[in-house]
Coordinates of C-alpha atoms and ligand atoms in Angstrom, one line a residue:
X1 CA 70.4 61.1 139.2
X2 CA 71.0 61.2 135.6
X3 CA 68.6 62.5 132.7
X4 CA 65.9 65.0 134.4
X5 CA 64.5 66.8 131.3
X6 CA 64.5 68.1 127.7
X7 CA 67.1 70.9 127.9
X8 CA 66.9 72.5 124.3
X9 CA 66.7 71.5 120.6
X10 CA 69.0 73.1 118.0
X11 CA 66.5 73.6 114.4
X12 CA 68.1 74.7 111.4
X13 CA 65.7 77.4 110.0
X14 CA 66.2 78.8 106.4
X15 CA 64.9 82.2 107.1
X16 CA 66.4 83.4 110.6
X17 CA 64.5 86.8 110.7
X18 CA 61.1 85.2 110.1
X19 CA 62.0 82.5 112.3
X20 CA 62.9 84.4 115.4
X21 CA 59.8 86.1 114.7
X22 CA 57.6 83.0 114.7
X23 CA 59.1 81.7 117.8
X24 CA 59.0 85.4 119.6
X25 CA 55.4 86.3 118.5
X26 CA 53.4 82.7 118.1
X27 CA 55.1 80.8 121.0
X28 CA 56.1 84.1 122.8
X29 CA 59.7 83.0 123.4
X30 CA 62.4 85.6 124.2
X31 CA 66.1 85.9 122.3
X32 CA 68.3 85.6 124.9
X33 CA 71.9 85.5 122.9
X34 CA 73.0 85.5 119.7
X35 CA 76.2 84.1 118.0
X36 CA 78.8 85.2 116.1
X37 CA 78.3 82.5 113.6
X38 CA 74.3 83.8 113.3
X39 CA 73.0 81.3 115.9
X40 CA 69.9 82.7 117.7
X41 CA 69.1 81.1 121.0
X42 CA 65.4 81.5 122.8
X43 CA 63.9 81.1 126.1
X44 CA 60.2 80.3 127.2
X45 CA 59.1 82.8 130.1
X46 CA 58.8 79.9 132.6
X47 CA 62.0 78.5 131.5
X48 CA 65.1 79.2 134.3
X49 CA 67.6 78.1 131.9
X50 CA 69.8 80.2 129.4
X51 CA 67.9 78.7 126.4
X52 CA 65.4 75.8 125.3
X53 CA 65.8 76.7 121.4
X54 CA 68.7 77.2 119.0
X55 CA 67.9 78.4 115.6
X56 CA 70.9 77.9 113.1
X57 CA 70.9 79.4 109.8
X58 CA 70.4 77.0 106.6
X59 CA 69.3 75.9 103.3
X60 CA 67.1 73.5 104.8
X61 CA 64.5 72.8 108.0
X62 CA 65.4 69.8 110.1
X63 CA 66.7 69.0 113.4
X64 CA 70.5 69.9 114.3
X65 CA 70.3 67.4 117.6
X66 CA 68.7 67.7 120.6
X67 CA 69.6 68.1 124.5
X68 CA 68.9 66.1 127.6
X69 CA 70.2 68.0 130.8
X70 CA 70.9 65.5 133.3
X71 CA 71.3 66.2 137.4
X72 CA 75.4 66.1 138.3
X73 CA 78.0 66.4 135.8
X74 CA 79.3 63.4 137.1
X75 CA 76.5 61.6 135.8
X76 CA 78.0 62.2 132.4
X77 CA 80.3 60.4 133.1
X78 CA 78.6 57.3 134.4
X79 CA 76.0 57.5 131.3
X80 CA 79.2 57.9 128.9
X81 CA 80.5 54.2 130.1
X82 CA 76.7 52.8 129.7
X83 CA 76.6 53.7 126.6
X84 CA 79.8 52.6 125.4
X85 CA 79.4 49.9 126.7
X86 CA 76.0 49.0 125.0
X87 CA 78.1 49.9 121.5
X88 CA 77.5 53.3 121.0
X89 CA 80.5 55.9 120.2
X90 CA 80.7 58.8 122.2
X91 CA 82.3 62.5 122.1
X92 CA 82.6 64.5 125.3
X93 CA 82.5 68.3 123.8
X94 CA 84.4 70.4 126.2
X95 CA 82.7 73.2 127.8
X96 CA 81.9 76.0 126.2
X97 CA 81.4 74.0 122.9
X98 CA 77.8 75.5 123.0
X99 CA 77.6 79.0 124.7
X100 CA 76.9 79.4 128.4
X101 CA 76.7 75.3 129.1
X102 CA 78.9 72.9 130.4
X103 CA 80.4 70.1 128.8
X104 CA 78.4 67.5 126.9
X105 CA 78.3 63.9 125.9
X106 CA 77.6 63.8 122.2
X107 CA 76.4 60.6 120.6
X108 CA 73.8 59.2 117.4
X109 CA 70.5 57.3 118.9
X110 CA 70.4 53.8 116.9
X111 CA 68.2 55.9 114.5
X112 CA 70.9 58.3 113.6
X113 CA 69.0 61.5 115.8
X114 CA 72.2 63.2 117.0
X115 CA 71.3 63.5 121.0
X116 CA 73.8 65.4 123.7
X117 CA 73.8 65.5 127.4
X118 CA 75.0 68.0 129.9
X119 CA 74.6 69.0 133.4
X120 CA 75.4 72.8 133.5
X121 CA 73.9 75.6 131.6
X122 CA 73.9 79.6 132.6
X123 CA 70.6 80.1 134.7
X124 CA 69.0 83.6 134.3
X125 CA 65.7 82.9 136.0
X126 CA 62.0 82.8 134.7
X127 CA 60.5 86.0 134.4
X128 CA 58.6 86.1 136.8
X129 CA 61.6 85.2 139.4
X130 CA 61.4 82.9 142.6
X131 CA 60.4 85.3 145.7
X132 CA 56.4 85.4 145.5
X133 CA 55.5 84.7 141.8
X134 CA 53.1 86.1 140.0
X135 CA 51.2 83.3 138.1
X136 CA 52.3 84.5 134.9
X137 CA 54.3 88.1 133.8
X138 CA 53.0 91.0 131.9
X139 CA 54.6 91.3 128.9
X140 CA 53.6 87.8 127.7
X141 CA 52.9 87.4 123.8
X142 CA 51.7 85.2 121.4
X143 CA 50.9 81.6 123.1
X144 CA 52.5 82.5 126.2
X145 CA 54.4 78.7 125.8
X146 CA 55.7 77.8 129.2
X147 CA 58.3 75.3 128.4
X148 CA 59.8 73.1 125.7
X149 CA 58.0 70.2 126.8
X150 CA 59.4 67.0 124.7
X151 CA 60.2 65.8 120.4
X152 CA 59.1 63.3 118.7
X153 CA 61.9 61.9 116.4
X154 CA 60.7 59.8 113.0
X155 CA 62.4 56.4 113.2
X156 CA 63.4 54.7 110.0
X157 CA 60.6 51.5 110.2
X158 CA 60.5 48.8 107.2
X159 CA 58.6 45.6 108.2
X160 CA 59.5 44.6 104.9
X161 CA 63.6 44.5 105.6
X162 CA 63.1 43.9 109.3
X163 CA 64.6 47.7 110.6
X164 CA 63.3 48.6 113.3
X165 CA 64.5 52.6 114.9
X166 CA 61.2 52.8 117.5
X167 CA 61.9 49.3 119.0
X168 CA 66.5 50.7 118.5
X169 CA 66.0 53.6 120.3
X170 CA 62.9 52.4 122.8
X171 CA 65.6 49.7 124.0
X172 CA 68.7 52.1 124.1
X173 CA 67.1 55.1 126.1
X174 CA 65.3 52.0 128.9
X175 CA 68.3 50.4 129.1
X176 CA 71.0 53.4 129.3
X177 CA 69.4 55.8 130.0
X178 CA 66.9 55.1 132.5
X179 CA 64.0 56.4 130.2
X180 CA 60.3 54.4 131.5
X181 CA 57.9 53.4 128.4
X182 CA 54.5 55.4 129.0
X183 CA 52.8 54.1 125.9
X184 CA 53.2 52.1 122.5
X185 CA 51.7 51.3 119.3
X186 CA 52.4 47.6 118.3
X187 CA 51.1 46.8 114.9
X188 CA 51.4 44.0 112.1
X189 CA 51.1 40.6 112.1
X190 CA 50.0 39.5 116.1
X191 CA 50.6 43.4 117.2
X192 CA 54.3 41.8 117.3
X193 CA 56.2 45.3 115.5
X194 CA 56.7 48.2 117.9
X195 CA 55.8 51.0 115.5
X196 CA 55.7 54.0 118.3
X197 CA 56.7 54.8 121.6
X198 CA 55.9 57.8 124.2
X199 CA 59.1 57.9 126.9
X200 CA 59.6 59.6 130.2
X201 CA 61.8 60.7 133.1
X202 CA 59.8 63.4 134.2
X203 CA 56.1 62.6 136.0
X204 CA 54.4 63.2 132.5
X205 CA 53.9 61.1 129.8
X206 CA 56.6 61.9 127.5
X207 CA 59.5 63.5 127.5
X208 CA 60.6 61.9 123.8
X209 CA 58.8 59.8 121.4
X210 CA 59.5 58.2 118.8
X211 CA 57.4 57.0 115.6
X212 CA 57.7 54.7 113.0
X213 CA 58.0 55.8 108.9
X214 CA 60.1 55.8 105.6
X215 CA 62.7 57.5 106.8
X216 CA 64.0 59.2 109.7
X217 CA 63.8 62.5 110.8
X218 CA 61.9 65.4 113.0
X219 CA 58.2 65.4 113.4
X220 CA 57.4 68.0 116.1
X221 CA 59.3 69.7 119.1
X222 CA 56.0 70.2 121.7
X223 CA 56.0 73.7 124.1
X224 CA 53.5 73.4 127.2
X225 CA 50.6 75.3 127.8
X226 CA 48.6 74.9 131.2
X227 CA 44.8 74.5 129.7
X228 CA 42.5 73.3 127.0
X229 CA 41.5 77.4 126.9
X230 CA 44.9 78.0 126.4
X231 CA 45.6 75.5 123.3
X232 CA 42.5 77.1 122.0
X233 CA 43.9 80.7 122.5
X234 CA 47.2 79.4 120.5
X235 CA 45.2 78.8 118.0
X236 CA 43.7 81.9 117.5
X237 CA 47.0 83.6 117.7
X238 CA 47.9 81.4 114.7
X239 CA 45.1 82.7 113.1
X240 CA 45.9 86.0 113.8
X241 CA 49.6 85.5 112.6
X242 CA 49.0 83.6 109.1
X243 CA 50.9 81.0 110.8
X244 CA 50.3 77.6 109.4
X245 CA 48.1 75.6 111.1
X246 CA 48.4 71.3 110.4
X247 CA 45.9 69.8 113.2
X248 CA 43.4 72.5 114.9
X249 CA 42.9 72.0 118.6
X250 CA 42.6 68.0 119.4
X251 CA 42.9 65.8 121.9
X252 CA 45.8 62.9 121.5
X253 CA 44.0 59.4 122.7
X254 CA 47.7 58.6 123.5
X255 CA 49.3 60.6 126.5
X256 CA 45.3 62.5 126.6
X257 CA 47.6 65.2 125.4
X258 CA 44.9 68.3 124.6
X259 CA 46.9 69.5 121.4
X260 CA 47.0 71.7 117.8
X261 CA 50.1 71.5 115.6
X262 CA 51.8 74.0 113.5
X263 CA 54.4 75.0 111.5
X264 CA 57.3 77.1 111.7
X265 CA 58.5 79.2 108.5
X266 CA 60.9 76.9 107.1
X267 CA 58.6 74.2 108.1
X268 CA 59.7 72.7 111.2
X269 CA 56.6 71.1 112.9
X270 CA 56.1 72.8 116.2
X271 CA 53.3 71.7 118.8
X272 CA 51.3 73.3 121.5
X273 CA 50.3 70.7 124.4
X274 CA 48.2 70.7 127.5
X275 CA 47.2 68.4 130.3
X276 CA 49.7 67.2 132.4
X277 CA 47.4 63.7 130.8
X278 CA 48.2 61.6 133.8
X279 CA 50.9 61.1 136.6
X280 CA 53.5 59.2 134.9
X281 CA 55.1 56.7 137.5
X282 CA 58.4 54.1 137.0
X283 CA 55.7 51.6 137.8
X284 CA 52.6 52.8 135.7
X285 CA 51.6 49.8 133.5
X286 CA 52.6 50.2 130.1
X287 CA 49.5 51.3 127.8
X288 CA 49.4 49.4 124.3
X289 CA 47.7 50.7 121.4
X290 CA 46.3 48.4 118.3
X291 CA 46.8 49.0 114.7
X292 CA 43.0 49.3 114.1
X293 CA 42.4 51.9 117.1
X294 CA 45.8 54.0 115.7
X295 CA 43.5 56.7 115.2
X296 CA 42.0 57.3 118.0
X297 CA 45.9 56.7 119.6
X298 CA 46.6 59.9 117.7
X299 CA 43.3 61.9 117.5
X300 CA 41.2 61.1 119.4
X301 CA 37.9 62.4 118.6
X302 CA 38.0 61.8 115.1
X303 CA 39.7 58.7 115.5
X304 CA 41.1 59.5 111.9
X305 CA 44.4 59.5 110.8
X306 CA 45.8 63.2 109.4
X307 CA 47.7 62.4 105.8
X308 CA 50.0 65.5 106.2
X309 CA 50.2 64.9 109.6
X310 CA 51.9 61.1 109.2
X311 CA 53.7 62.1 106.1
X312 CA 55.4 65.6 106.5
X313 CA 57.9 66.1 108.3
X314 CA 61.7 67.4 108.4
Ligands
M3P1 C1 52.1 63.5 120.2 C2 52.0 63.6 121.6 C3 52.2 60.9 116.1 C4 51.7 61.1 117.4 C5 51.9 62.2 118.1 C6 51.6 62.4 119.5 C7 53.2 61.7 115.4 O1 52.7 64.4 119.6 O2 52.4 64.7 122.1 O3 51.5 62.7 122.3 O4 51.8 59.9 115.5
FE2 FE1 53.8 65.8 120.8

């Protein structure tokens, strides 16, 4: 019952053609539709869905929303109440409003991130279908990227004024939408200010996180990959492709992600992430991470902070 997974995220890209390229030939995505309004739409090969990516044509990078897909439709309905009722306005956008999916509840996180939820969207079936598998199909490319895997939306954080987005949002997705806290940062005075949080309703880690900065915005969508050899191989594909490369292979301290980060064209921050890290459970003690071990929280063999890494994003 309600929210399963991340269903898709819908970038705005300022360059389409190099952009469908990028996500075709680095993360090996396929097009799977394309609007009349110049929306391109993507699957992963392991994806059963219609799409998991929507490119939209603009002057800018960022973050258009992004999509939950949640169990029965009727669970719309039930989450649409909870969230009214907690103060948040809500739009149900008939179907349709987005091609080959169902209707969807349409509302702003506390931090502004516009988030939907929907329970229907076309299946067309992973390519390597369901009656005896191959492990993987033949005409993979680039990364090979299974699935979108989770975001991690920047959260407008001022000690200073007392705003708070991480803590907003941390609160909002526990208490309507059944979302379980994996992991935190608590920093300042007594470790007191929530600065970051990893969230789940799948058995990993995170299926959204959110951190802490000056302003809000997207820091990463994630795809998953299944091994360290893998992340590694990503990385040479980057190579390969001139793509631009932010964090070469890693390991996150937080979630034990094994990770490199990377950036579309236009910008966006993309991610490629392995290890399952551990099974994530409604009644896994919540791990806490100090202000002085940060760096290690993030990377952690270094244990060093990344400037670009905490200060761009879209
Ligand atoms: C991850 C992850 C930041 C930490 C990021 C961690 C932005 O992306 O997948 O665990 O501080
Ligand atoms: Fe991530």
């Amino acid at each position: 019952m309600g929210v399963m997974r991340i269903g898709h995220a819908s970038l705005k890209v300022m360059d389409m053609a190099a952009a469908v390229k990028h996500y075709e030939n680095v993360l090996g995505m396929k097009t799977t539709m394309q609007d009349k309004h110049g929306n391109v739409y993507l699957k992963c090969w392991d994806e059963w869905d219609k799409y998991s990516l929507v490119l939209t044509p603009s002057d800018q990078a960022g973050l258009n929303h992004v999509a939950y897909k949640v169990e029965h439709d009727a669970d719309l309905d039930a989450l649409k109440k909870r969230i009214e009722a907690y103060g948040i306005k809500t739009r149900m956008l008939p179907e349709g409003s987005m091609p080959s999916t169902g209707r969807m509840l349409q509302f702003n996180l506390p931090s502004g991130h516009e988030m939907r939820l929907y329970a229907m969207k076309e299946y067309v079936g992973t390519d390597v279908g369901t009656t005896n598998p191959d492990p993987w199909p033949d005409d993979i490319k680039g990364a090979g990227a299974h699935w979108l895997d989770h975001c991690l939306l920047m959260c407008e954080l001022n000690p200073e004024t007392g705003v708070n987005k991480v803590a907003e949002n941390s609160k909002f997705m526990q208490e309507c939408l059944d979302f379980y806290l994996a992991e935190q940062v608590m920093v300042g005075p007594g470790g007191s200010i929530q600065a970051a949080t990893w969230m789940f309703r799948t058995s990993t880690p995170h299926d959204i996180a959110f951190v802490g900065g000056p302003k809000m915005g997207l820091h990463h969508i994630a795809f998953f990959l299944d091994s360290w050899y893998d992340i590694l191989k990503s990385a040479d594909v980057m190579a390969k492709t001139k793509t631009k490369i932010d964090v070469a292979p890693t390991r996150h301290g937080i979630t034990r992600g094994e990770t490199i980060y990377f950036f579309d064209p236009s910008g966006n921050r993309n991610e490629t992430f392995a290890g399952l890290g551990y099974l994530a459970q409604p009644d896994r003690p919540v791990t806490t991470w100090t202000e002085d071990h940060l760096g290690s929280g993030i990377f952690y063999h270094t244990g060093e902070l990344v400037q670009s890494f905490t200060e761009v994003y879209t």
